Coordinates of C-alpha atoms in Angstrom, one line a residue:
X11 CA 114.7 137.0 134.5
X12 CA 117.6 134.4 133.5
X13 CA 118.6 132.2 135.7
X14 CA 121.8 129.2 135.6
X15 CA 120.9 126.3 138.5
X16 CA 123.1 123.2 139.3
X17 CA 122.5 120.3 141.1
X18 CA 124.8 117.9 142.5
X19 CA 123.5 116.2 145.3
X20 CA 122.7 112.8 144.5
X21 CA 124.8 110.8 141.8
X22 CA 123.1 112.9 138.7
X23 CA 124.5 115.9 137.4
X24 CA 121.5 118.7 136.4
X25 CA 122.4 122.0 134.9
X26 CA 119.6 124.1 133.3
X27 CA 119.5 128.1 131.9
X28 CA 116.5 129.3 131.6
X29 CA 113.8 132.1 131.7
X30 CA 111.0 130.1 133.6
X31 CA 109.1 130.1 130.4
X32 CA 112.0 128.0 128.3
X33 CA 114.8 125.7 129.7
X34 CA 117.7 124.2 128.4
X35 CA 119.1 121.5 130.0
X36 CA 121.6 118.5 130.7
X37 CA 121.0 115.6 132.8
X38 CA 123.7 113.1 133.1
X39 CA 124.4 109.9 135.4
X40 CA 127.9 111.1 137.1
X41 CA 128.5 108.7 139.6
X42 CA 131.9 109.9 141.4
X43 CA 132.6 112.5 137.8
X44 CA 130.7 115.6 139.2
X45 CA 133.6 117.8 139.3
X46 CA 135.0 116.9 135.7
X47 CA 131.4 116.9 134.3
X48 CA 129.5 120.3 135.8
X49 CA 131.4 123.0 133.8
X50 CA 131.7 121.1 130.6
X51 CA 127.7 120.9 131.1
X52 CA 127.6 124.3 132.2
X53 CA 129.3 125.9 129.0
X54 CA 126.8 123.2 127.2
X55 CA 123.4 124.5 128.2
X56 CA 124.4 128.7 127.8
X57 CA 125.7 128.0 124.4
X58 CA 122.5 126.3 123.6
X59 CA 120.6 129.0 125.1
X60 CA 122.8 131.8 123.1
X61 CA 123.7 133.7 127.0
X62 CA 127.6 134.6 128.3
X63 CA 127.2 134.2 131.9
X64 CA 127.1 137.8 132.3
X65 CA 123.8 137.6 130.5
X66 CA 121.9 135.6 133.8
X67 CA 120.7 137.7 136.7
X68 CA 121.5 134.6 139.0
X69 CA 122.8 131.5 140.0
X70 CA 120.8 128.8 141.5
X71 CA 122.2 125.5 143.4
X72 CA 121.0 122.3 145.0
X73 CA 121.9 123.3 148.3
X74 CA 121.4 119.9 150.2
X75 CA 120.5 117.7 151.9
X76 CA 122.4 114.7 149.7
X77 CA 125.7 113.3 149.5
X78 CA 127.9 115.5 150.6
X79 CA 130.8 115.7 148.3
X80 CA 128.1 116.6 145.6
X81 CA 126.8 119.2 147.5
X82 CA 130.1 120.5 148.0
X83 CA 131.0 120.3 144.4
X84 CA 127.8 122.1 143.5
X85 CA 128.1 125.4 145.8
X86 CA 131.3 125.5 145.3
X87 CA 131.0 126.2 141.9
X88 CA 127.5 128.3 142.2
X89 CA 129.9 130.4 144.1
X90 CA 133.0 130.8 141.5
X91 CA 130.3 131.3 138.7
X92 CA 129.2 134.2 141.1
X93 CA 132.1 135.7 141.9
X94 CA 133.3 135.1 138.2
X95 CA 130.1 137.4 136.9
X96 CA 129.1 139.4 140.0
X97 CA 125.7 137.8 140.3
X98 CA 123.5 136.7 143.6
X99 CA 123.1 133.2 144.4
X100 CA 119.8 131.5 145.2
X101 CA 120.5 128.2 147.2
X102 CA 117.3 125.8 147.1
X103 CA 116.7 123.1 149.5
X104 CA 117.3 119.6 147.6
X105 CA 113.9 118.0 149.0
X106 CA 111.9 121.2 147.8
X107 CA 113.0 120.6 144.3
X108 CA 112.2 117.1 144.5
X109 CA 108.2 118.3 145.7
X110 CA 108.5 120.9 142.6
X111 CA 109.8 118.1 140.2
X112 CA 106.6 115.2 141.1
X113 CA 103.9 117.5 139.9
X114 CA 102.0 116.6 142.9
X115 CA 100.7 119.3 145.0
X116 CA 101.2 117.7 148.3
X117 CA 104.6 115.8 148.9
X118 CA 106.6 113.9 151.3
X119 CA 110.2 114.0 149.4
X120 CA 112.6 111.2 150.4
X121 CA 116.2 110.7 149.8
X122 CA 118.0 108.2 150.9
X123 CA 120.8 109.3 153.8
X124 CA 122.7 105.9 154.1
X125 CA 123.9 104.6 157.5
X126 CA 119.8 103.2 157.9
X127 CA 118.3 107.1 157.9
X128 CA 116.6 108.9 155.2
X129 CA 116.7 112.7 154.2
X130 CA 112.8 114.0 154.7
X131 CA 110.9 117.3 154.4
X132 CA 107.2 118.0 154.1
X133 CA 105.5 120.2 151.1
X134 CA 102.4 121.7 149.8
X135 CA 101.4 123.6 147.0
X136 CA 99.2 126.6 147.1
X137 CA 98.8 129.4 144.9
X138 CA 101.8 128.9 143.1
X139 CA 103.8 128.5 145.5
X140 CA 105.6 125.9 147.7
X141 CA 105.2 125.8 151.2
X142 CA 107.7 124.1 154.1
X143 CA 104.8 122.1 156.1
X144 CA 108.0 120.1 157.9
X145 CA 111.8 121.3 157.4
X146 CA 114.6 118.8 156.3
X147 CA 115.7 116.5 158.7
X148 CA 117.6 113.0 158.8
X149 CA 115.6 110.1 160.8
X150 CA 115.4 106.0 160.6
X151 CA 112.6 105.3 158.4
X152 CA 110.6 104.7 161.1
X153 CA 110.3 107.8 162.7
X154 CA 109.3 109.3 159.6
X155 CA 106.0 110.9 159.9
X156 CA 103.0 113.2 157.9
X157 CA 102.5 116.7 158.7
X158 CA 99.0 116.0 159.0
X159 CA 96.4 113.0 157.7
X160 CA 94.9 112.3 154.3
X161 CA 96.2 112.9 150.7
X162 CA 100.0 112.9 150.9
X163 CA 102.4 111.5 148.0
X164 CA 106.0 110.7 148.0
X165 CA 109.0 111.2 146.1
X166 CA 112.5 110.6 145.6
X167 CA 115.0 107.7 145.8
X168 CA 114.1 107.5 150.1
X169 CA 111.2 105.2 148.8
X170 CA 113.1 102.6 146.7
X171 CA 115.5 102.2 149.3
X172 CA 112.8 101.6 151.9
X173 CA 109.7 100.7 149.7
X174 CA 108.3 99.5 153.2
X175 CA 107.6 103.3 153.9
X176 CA 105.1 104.7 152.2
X177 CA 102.5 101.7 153.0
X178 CA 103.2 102.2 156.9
X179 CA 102.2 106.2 156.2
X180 CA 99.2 105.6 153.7
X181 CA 100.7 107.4 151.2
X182 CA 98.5 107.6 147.7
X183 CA 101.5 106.6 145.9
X184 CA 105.4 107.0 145.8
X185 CA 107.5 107.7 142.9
X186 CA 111.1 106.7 143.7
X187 CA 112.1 108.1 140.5
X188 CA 111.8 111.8 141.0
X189 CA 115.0 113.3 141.6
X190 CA 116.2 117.4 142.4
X191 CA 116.4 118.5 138.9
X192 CA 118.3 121.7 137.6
X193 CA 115.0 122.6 135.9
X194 CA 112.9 122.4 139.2
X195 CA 115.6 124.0 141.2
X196 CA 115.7 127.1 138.9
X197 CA 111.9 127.5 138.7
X198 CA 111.7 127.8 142.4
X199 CA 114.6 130.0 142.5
X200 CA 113.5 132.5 140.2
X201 CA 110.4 134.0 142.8
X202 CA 113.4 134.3 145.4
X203 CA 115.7 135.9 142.3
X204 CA 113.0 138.9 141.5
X205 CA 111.7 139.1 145.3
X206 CA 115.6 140.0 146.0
X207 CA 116.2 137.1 147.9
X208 CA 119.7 136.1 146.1
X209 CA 122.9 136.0 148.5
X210 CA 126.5 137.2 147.5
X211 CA 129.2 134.1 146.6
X212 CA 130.0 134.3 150.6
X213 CA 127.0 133.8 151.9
X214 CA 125.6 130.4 149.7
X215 CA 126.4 127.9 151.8
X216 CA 125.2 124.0 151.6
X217 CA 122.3 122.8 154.0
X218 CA 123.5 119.8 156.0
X219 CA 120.9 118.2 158.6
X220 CA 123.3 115.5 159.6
X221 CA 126.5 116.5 161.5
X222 CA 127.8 112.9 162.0
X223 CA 128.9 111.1 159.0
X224 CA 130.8 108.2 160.3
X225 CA 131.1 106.2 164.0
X226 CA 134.0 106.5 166.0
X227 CA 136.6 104.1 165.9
X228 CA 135.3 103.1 169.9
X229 CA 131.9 102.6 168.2
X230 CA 133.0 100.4 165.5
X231 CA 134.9 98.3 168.0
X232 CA 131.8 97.8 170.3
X233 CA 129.4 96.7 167.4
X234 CA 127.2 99.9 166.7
X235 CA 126.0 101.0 164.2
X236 CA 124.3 104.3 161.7

């Protein structure tokens, strides 16, 4: 199966097309240019691969958590590349493809959620597959804790923000470098694709864990803070 994934949910831009046996892809820094960047990048990687977008079964996007424009940015346009071609839409959690993209097989993947809280989920690998051992969820570092003891890596940008971390959980290591690739959110989307697990354009929506994003002006006044 041929698959286009996106991913805009931290400041890099990811798109990849691919077969699960070859990818082509395009990775670029974007800062605040994810909208202006994604389709340019988009047309970029299915020329390269020598595919219309009629010629993928599905579409595949970063669903969250991350920054929250970004996410925006990227279902939004999983969905108009849907509707534009009639395809399903796989929406992957942000955190899982950060697990896929470590090459560790059991991860604690870390983003950092400004206002002093971190993005976190839980994952282990077995048989092939990727398994949710705790879901996403937004905490203060130091609430953070390990599904269970013994063996656990991290990964993801959570850990250069708050280095501090992973010696107070006994991690084996932590690579703050690993980000939510396009790559490692179209390989885990293209089980879901074949098992029938797409959605339609309508029903890809983003996966937010925080519902507050700001304190109230009352807040503010009386010194609190996120």
């Amino acid at each position: 199966m041929r698959i286009l994934a996106l991913d805009t949910s931290t400041e890099w831009c990811s798109v990849a097309a691919g077969d699960g046996t070859r990818w082509h892809a395009r990775d670029e820094r974007a800062g605040q240019t994810h909208s202006q960047r994604l389709l340019p990048m988009v047309r970029a990687v299915l020329a390269e691969a020598g595919w219309r977008l009629r010629d993928v079964d599905g579409i595949a996007f970063g669903a969250g958590p991350g920054s929250f424009t970004g996410i925006r940015i990227g279902c939004g346009a999983a969905q108009g590349l849907a509707l534009g071609s009639g395809r399903p839409v796989v929406p992957i959690p942000t955190l899982a493809a950060i697990a896929a993209a470590s090459g560790r097989r059991r991860v604690l993947a870390c983003l950092d959620a400004r206002m002093r809280e971190v993005y976190v989920a839980a994952y282990v690998r077995q048989d092939g597959d990727w398994q949710e051992l705790s879901a996403p969820a937004v905490l203060p570092p130091a609430a953070v804790t390990l599904p269970s003891e013994g063996g656990w890596y991290g990964a993801g940008g959570g850990f250069a923000a708050y280095p501090e971390l992973a010696l107070r959980l006994g991690l084996v290591a932590a690579d703050s470098a690993v980000r939510p690739g396009a790559v490692a959110v179209g390989r885990l989307a293209l089980p879901r694709l074949a098992a029938g697990a797409g959605v339609t354009a309508a029903d890809a929506l983003p996966l937010y864990v925080r519902h507050r994003v700001a304190l109230t002006a009352a807040e503010r006044a009386a010194g609190a803070v996120l």
